[in-house]
Coordinates of C-alpha atoms in Angstrom, one line a residue:
X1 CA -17.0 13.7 13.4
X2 CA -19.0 12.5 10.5
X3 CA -17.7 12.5 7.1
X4 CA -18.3 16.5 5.4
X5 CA -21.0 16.9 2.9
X6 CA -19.6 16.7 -0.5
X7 CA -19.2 20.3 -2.2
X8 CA -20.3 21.1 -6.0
X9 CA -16.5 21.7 -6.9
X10 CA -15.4 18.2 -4.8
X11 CA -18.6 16.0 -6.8
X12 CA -17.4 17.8 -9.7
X13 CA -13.6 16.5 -9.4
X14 CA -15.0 13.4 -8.7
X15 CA -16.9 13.7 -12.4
X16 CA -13.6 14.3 -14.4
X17 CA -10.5 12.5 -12.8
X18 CA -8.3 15.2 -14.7
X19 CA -9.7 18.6 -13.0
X20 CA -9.2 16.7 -8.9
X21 CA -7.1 18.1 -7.0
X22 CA -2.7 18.0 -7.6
X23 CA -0.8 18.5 -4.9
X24 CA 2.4 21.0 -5.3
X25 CA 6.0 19.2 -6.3
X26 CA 9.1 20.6 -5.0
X27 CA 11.6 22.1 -6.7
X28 CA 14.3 19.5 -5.6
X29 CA 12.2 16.7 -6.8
X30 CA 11.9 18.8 -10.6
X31 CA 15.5 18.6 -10.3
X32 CA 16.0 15.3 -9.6
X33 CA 13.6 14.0 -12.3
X34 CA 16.4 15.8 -14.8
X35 CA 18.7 14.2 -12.9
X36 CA 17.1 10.8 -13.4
X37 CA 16.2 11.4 -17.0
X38 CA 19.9 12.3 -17.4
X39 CA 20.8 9.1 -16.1
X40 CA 18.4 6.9 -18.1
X41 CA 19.5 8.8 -21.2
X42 CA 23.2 7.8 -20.6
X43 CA 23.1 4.5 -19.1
X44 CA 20.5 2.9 -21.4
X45 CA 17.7 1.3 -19.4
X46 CA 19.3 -2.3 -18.8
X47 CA 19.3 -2.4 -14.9
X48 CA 18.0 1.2 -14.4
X49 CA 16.3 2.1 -11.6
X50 CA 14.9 5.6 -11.8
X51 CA 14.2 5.5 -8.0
X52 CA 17.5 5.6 -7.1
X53 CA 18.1 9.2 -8.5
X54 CA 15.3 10.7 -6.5
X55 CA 16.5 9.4 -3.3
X56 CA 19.9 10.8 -3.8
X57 CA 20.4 13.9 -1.2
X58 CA 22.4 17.0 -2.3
X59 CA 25.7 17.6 -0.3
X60 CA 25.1 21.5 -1.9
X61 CA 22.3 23.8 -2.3
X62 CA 20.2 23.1 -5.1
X63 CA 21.4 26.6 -7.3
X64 CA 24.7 25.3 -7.3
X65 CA 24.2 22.2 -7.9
X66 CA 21.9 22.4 -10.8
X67 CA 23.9 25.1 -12.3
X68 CA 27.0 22.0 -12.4
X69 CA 24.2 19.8 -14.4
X70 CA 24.0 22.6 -16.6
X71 CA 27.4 22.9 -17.6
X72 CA 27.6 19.3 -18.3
X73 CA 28.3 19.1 -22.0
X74 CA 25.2 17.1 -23.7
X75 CA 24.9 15.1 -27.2
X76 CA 22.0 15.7 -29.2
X77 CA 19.7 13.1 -27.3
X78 CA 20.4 14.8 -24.0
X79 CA 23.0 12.4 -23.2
X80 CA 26.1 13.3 -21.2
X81 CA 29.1 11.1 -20.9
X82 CA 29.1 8.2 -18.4
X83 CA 32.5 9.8 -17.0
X84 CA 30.8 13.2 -16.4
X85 CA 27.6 12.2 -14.7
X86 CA 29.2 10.1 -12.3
X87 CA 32.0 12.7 -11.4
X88 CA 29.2 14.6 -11.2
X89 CA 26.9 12.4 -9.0
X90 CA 29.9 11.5 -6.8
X91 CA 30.7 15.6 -6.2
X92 CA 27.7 17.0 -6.1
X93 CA 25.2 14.4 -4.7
X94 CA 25.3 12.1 -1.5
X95 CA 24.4 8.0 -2.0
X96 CA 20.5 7.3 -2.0
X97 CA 20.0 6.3 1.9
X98 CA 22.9 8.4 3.4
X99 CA 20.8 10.3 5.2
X100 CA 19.2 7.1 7.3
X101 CA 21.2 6.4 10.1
X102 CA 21.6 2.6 11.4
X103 CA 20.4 2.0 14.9
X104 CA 19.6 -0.9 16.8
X105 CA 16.4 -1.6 18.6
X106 CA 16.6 -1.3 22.1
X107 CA 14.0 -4.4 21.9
X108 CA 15.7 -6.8 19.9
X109 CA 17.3 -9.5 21.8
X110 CA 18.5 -13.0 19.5
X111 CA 15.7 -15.2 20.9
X112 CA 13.0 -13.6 22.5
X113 CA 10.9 -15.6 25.3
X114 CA 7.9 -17.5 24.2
X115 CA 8.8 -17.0 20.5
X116 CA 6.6 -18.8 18.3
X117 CA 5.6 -21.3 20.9
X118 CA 4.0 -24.0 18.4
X119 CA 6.9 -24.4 15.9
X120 CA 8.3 -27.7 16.9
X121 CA 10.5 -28.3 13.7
X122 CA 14.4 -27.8 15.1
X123 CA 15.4 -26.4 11.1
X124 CA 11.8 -24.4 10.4
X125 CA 12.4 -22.7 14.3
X126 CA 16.3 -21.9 13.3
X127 CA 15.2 -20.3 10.0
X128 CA 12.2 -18.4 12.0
X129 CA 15.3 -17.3 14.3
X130 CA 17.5 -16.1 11.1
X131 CA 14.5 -14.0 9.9
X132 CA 13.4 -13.0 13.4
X133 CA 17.4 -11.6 13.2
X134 CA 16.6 -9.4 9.9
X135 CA 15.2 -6.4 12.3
X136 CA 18.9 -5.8 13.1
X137 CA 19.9 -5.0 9.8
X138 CA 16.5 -3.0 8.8
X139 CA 16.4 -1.1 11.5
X140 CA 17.0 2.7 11.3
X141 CA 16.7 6.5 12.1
X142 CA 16.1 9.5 10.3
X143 CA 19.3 11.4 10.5
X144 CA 18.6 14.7 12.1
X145 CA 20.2 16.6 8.9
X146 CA 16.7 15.9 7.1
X147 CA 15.2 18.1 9.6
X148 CA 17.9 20.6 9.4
X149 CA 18.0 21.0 5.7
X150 CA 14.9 19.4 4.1
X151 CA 15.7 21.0 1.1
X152 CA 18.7 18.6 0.2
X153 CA 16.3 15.7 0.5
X154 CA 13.5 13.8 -0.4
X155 CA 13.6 11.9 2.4
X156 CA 11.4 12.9 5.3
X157 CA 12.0 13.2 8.8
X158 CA 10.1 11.2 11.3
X159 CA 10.1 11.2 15.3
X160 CA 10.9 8.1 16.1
X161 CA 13.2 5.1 14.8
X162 CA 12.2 3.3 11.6
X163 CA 11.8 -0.4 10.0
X164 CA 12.5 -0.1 6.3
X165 CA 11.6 -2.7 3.6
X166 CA 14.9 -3.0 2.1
X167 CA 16.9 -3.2 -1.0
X168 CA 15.7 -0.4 -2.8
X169 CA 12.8 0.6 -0.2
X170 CA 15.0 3.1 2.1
X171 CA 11.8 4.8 3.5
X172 CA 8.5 3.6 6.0
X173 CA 5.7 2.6 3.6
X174 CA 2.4 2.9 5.2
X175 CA 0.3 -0.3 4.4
X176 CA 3.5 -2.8 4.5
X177 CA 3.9 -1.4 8.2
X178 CA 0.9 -3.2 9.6
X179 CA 2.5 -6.3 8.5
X180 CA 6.0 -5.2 10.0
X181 CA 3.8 -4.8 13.5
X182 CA 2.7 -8.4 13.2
X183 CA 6.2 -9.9 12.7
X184 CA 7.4 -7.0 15.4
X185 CA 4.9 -8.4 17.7
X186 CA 5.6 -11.8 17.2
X187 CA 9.7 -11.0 18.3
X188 CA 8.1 -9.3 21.4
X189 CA 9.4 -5.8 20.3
X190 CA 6.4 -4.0 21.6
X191 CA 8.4 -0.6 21.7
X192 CA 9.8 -0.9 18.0
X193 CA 6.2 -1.4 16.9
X194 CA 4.7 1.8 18.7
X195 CA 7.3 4.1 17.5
X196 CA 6.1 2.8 13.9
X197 CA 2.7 3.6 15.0
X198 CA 3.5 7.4 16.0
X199 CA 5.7 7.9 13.0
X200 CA 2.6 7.0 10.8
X201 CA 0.4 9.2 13.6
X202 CA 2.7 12.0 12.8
X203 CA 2.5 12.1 9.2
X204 CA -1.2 12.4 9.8
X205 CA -0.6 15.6 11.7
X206 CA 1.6 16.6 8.8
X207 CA -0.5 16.1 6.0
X208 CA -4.0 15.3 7.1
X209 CA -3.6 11.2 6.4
X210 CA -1.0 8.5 6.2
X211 CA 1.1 8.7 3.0
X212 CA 2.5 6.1 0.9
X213 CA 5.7 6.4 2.2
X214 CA 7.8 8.9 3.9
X215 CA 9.2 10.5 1.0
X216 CA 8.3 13.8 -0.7
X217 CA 7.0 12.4 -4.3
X218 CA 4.6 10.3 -2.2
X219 CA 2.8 13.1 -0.7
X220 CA -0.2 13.0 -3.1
X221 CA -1.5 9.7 -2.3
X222 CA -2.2 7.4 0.9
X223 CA -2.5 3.6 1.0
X224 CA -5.0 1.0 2.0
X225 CA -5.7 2.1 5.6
X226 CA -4.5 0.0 8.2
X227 CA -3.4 2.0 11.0
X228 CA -6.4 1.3 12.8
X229 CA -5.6 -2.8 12.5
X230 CA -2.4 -1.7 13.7
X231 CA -2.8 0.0 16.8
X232 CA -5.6 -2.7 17.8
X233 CA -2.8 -5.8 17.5
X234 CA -0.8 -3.6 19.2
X235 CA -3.3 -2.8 22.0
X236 CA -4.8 -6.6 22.3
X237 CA -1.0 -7.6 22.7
X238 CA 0.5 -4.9 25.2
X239 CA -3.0 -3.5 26.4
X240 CA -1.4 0.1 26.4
X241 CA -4.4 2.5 26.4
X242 CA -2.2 5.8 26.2
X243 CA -0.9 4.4 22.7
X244 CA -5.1 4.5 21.8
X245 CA -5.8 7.5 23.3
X246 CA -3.0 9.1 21.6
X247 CA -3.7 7.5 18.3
X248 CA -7.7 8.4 18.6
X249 CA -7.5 12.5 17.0
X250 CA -5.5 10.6 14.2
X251 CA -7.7 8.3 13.4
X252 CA -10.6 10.6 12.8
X253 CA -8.8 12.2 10.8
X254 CA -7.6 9.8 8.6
X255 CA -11.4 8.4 8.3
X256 CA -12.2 12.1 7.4
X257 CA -9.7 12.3 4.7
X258 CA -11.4 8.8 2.9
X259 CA -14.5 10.1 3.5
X260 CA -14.9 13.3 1.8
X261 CA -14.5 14.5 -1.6
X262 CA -12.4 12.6 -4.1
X263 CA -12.5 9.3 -2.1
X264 CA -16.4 9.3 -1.5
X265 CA -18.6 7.7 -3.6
X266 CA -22.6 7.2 -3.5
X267 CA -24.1 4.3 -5.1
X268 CA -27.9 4.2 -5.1
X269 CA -29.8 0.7 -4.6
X270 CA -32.4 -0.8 -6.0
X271 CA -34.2 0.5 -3.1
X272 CA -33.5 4.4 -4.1
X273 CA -31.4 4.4 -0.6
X274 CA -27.9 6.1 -1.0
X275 CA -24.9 3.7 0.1
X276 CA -21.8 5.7 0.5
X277 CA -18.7 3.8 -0.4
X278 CA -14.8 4.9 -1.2
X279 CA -12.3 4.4 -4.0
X280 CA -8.5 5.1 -4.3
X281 CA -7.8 8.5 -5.9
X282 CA -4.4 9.8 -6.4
X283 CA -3.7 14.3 -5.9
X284 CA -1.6 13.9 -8.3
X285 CA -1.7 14.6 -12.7
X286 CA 1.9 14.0 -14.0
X287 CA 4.4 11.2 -14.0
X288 CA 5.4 10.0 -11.1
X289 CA 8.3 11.3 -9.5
X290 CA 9.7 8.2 -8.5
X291 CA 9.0 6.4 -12.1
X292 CA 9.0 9.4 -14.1
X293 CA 11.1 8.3 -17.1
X294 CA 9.1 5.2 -17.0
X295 CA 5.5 6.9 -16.7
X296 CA 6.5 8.9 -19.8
X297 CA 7.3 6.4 -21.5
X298 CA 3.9 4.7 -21.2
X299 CA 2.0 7.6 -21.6
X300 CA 3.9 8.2 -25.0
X301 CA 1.1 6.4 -26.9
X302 CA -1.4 8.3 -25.9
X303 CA -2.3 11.6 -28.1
X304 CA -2.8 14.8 -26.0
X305 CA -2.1 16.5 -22.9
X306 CA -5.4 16.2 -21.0
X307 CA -5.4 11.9 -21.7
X308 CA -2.0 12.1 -20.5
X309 CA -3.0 14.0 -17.0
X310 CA -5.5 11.3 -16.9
X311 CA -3.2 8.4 -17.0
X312 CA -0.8 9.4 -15.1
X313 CA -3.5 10.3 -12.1
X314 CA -4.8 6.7 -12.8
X315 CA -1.3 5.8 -12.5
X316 CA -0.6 7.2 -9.0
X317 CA -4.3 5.9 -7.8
X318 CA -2.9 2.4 -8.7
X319 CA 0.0 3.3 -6.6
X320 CA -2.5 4.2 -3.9
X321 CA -3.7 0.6 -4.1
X322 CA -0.9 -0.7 -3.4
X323 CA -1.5 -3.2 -6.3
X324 CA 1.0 -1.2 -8.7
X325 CA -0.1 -2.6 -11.1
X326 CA -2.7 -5.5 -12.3
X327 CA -5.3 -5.8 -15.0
X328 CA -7.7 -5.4 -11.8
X329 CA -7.4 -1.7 -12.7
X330 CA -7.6 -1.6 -16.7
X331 CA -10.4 -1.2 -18.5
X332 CA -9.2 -3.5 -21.5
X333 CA -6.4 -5.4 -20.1
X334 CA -3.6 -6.0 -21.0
X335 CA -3.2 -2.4 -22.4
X336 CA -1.8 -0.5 -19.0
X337 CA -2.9 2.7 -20.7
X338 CA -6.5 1.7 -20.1
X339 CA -5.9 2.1 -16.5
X340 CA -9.1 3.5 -14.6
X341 CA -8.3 3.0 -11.1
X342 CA -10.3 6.4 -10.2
X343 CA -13.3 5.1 -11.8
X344 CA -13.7 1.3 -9.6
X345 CA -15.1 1.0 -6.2
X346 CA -12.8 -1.5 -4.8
X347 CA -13.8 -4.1 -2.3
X348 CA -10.6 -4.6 0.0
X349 CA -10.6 -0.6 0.5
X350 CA -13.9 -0.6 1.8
X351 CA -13.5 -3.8 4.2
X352 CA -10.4 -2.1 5.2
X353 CA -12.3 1.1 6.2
X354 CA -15.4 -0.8 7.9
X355 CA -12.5 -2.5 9.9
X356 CA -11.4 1.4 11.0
X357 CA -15.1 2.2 11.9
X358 CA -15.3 -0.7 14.2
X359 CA -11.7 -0.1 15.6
X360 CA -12.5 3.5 16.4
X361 CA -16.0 2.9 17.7
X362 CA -13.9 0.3 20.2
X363 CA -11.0 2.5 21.2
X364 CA -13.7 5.8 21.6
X365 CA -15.8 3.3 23.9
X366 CA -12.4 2.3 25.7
X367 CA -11.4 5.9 26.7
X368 CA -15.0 6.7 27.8
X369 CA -15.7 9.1 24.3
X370 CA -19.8 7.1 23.9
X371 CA -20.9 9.9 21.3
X372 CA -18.2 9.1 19.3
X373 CA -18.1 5.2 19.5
X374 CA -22.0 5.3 18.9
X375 CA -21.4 7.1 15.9
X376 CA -18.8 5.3 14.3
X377 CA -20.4 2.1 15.2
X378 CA -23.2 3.6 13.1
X379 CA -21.3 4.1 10.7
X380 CA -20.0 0.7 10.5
X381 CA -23.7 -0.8 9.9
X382 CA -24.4 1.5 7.0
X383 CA -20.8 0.6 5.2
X384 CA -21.4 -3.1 5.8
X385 CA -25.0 -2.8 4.5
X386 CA -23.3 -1.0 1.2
X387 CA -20.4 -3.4 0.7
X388 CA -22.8 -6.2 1.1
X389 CA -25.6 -4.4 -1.8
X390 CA -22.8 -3.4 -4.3
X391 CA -20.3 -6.0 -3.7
X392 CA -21.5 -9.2 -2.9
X393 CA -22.3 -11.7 -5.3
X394 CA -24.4 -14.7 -4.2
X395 CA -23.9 -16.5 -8.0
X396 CA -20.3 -16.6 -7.7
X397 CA -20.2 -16.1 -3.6
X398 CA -17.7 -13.6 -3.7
X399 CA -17.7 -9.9 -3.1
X400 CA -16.8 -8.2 -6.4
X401 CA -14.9 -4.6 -7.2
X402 CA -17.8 -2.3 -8.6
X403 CA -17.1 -0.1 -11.8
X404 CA -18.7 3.2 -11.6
X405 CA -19.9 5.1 -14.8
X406 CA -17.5 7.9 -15.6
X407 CA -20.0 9.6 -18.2
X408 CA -22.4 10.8 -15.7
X409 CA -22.2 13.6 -13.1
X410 CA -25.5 12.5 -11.0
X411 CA -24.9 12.9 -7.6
X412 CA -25.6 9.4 -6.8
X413 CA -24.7 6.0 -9.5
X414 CA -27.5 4.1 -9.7
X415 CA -26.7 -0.1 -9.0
X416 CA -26.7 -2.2 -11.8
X417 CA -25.7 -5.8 -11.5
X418 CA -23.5 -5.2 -14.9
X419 CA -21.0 -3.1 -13.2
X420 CA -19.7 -5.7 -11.4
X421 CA -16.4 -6.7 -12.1
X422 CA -16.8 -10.4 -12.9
X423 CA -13.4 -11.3 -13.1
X424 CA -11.5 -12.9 -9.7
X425 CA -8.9 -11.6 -7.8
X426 CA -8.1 -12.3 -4.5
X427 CA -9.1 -8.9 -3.1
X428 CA -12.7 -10.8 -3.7
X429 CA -12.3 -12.5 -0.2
X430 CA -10.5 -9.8 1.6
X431 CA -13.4 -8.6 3.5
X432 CA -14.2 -12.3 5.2
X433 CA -10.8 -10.5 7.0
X434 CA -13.3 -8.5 9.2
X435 CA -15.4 -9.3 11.8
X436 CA -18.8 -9.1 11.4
X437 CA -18.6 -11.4 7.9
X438 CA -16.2 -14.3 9.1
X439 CA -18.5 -14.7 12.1
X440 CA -21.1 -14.9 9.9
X441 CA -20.7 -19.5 9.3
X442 CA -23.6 -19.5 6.6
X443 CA -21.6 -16.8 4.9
X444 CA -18.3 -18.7 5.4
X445 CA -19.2 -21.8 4.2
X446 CA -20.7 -20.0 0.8
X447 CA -17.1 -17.9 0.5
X448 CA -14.9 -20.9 1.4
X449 CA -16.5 -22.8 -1.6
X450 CA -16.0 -20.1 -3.9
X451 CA -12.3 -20.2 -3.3
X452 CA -11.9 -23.8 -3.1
X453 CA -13.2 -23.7 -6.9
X454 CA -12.2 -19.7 -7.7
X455 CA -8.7 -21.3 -9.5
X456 CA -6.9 -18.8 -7.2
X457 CA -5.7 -22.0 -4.8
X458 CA -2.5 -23.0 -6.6
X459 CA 0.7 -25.5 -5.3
X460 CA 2.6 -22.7 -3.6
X461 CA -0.1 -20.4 -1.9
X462 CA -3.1 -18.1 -3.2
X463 CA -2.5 -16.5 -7.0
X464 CA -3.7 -12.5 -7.1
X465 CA -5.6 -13.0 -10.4
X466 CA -6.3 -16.0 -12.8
X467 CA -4.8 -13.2 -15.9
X468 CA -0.8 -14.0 -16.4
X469 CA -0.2 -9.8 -18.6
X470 CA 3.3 -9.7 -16.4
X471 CA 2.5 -7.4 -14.3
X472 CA 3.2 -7.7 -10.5
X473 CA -0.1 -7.7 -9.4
X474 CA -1.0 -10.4 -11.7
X475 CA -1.2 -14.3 -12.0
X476 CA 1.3 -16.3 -10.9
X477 CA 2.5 -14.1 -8.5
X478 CA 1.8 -14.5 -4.8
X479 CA 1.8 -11.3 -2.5
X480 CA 2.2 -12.2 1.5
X481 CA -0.1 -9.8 2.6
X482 CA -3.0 -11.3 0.8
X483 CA -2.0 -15.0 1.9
X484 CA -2.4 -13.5 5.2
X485 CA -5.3 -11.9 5.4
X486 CA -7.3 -14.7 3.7
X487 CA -5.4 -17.5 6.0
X488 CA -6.3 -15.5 8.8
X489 CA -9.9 -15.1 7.9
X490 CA -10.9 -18.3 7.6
X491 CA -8.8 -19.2 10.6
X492 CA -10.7 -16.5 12.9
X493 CA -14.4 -18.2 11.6
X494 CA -15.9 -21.1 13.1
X495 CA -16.0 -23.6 10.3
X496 CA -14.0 -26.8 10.8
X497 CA -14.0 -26.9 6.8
X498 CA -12.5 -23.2 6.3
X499 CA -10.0 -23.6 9.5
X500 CA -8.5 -27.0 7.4
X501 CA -8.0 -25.1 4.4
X502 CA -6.0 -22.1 6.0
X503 CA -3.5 -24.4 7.8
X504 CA -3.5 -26.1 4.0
X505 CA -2.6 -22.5 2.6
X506 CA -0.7 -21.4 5.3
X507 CA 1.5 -24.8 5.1
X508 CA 1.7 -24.7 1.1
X509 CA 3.2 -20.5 1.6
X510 CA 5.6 -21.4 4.2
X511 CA 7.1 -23.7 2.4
X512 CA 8.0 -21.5 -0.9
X513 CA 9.3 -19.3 1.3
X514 CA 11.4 -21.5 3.4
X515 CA 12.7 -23.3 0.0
X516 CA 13.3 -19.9 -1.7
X517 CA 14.9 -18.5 0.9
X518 CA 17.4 -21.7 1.5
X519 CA 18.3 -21.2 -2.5
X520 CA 18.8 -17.6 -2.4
X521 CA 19.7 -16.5 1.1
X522 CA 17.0 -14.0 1.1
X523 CA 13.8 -13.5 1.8
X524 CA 11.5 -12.2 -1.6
X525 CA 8.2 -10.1 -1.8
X526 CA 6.3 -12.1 -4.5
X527 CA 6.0 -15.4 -5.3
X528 CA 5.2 -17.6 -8.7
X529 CA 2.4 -19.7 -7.0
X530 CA 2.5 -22.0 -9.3
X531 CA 5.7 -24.0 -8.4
X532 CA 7.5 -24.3 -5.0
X533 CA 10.7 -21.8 -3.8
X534 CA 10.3 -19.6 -7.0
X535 CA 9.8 -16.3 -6.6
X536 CA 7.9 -14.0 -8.6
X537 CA 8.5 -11.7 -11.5
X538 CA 7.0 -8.7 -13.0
X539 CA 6.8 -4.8 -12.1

């Protein structure tokens, strides 16, 4: 149940980013880097996307088909010509989604009952309506070929029916699914929403925890944990028990994998008393799969093979974040090869993990398991003891990301004030997102005022940073999942004062979107905060 001791070897790995652990490629995914590198070196890099290439499934077997590469005649740069990689592409290689299937959820109907009951505005509740119809076109299956031959794709297969991103997301990514749920739950599909839950369930009997997405170059790294959050909306909206009684093995599974070796850290108080906390922290030491030409190219500057391992795993643990990428995770930003994502305790992580404790300590208690919902509940008062010694800070009245120091190997960091990350993002307010801190009003109040004069607050919704270096993750942009959980925070606390300035924020992000999406037609995953309907750039 409780989190394994950590082994010399694991505390070790956790010492030196570049000796943790890498988790074995494929050979179709070797291949398909070539292919992609191919591509980039014949194309040219205006509107390349080097995702597309590893998505692409093979019609042949692999020997054959990389044997046709082969014979491709090549210039000196390892060009081909533009004729002869797409005869190629088009003989030899099926279109990048092929092997999804469209189906239609057997819970979708054009206007469900009771939907959105408090949106009285006739052209905001027909625009909720046009959105609300957007699960039609998103909705898919794994074809069954994936599980036939899963060595012609990277794709891979999953149980039940799927809800993909779109454009040029044609996979289930793991921490944008909890907010798929929510809008799920809101069109009444409870089914569509469960079947994401067991797909995500049965990647964690797979592999041991959730991935990033359900692909085979995101194997080596999770993201922020919110099954948990899921299957509790799910359970407080449909009270199915069977869902959380299935779910429960999972769970403490997936809170086994964040809490042993490379993902546990101990920080030592003032006090001498060990706080164990967690950071992201990617199995994975060479470009990414997905990005490679890209990572390569970044990594170019740097001098020898061993910094290079180290970027790119810094890289991938970025991609872990799900912040891919911001100066949150650079040592001297703007210079993305300063990235050091292993080497920060970050504070949304660990709100997001307290949040798992207390969910599992509820659903143990609700199928009758009392040892197990005692110790997890336990377990809950010792991480929101450490996220409230290493995090908080009363000057600023924010909880800030804590930077560990990479040149020791001690068993435990010691705390110093200095290690604090001074700078605000809005991750610094994720954890009034969980329970036991927005009930808390003298801590509200003291958060609340921090935001109201963070410089975050901006005319279109909440900014991520206050640094503009162009990356995504980055001021001006504006992510929806962090307008949500803030919103929804200080809606959830008692505070007249905080419940004002959600509606304010909430009000302020509908509205970009509403105006964007009149302009454009479509709806956009960033933001630029800083003027109405204009969405965001970057990454």
């Amino acid at each position: 149940m409780s989190a394994s001791v950590t082994s010399t070897t694991e505390s070790l790995s956790a010492c030196h980013p570049d000796s943790g652990p890498v988790k074995p490629s494929t050979p179709l995914l070797t291949f398909l880097e070539r292919v992609q590198e191919t591509a980039f070196n014949t194309f040219g890099k205006s509107n390349f996307d080097p995702k597309l290439y590893v998505d692409l499934p093979l019609k042949l077997n692999l020997s054959t088909t990389e044997e046709a590469l082969n014979k491709l005649p090549r210039s000196e740069n390892g060009s081909v010509l533009a004729k002869d990689l797409e005869d190629f592409i088009e003989q030899y290689l099926e279109g990048a989604g092929d092997d999804l299937e469209y189906l239609e959820p057997k819970d979708f109907v054009p206007e469900p009952e009771d939907f959105l009951p408090k949106v009285e505005n006739h052209e905001i509740r027909a625009w909720a309506l046009e959105v609300h119809s957007l699960w039609k076109n998103l909705s898919r299956k794994v074809s069954n070929r994936v599980e036939r031959q899963p060595q012609l794709h990277t794709l891979l297969p999953l149980p039940k029916p799927v809800m993909i991103p779109g454009s040029r997301f044609r996979e289930v990514y793991y921490w944008d699914s909890y907010w798929v749920i929510r809008g799920l739950l809101a069109s009444k599909m409870y089914e569509t929403a469960k079947a994401i839950v067991t797909n995500l369930v049965f990647l964690i009997e797979e592999y041991g925890y959730v991935l990033n997405g359900a692909r085979a170059y995101y194997t080596n790294r999770s993201q922020p944990p919110l099954l948990s959050a899921m299957i509790y909306e799910i359970y407080t909206r449909t009270g199915d028990i069977k869902l959380v009684q299935k779910s429960l093995p999972a769970l403490l599974k997936e809170h086994q994998f964040w809490n042993s070796g490379i993902h546990r850290v101990t920080i030592q108080d003032p006090q001498a008393c060990d706080l164990t906390l967690n950071r992201y922290y990617a199995m994975w030491n060479k470009p990414r799969p997905e990005s490679s030409v890209m990572d390569k190219a970044s990594a170019s500057k740097l001098s020898n093979i061993s910094e290079k391992q180290h970027f790119y795993r810094e890289l991938a643990s970025a991609a872990e974040s799900g912040w891919d990428f911001s100066t949150r995770w650079m040592r001297n930003p703007p210079d993305f090869t300063t990235l050091a994502t292993t080497s920060i305790v970050p504070v949304d992580l660990n709100a997001f993990i307290l949040g798992m404790e207390l969910n599992i300590a509820s659903f143990a208690k609700l199928t009758g398991d009392d040892t197990t919902a005692k110790h997890f509940l336990e377990a809950s008062v010792a991480r929101q003891k450490a996220i409230n010694s290493v995090f908080w800070n009363e000057k600023k009245g924010q909880w800030l990301d804590y930077w560990l120091d990479n040149s020791t190997c001690k068993e435990a960091q010691i705390w110093e004030a200095w290690h604090q990350n001074q700078n605000t993002f809005a991750s610094n307010f994720i954890p009034l997102w969980i329970e036991p801190f927005y009930s808390d009003p003298s801590l509200v109040d003291k958060v609340v005022g921090s935001l109201k004069t963070s410089g975050l607050l901006c005319a279109a919704g909440i900014a991520t940073s206050l640094t503009n270096s162009g990356e995504q993750w980055d001021f001006p942009n504006g992510w929806a999942p962090l307008q949500h959980m803030i919103v929804e925070a200080l809606a959830r606390s008692g505070s007249k004062e905080a419940r004002s300035m959600a509606e304010d924020i909430a009000i302020r992000w509908i509205r970009t979107n509403y105006v964007a999406y009149k302009k454009t037609g479509v709806m956009h995953e960033k933001f630029d905060v800083e003027h109405c309907g204009d969405f965001g750039g970057g990454g």
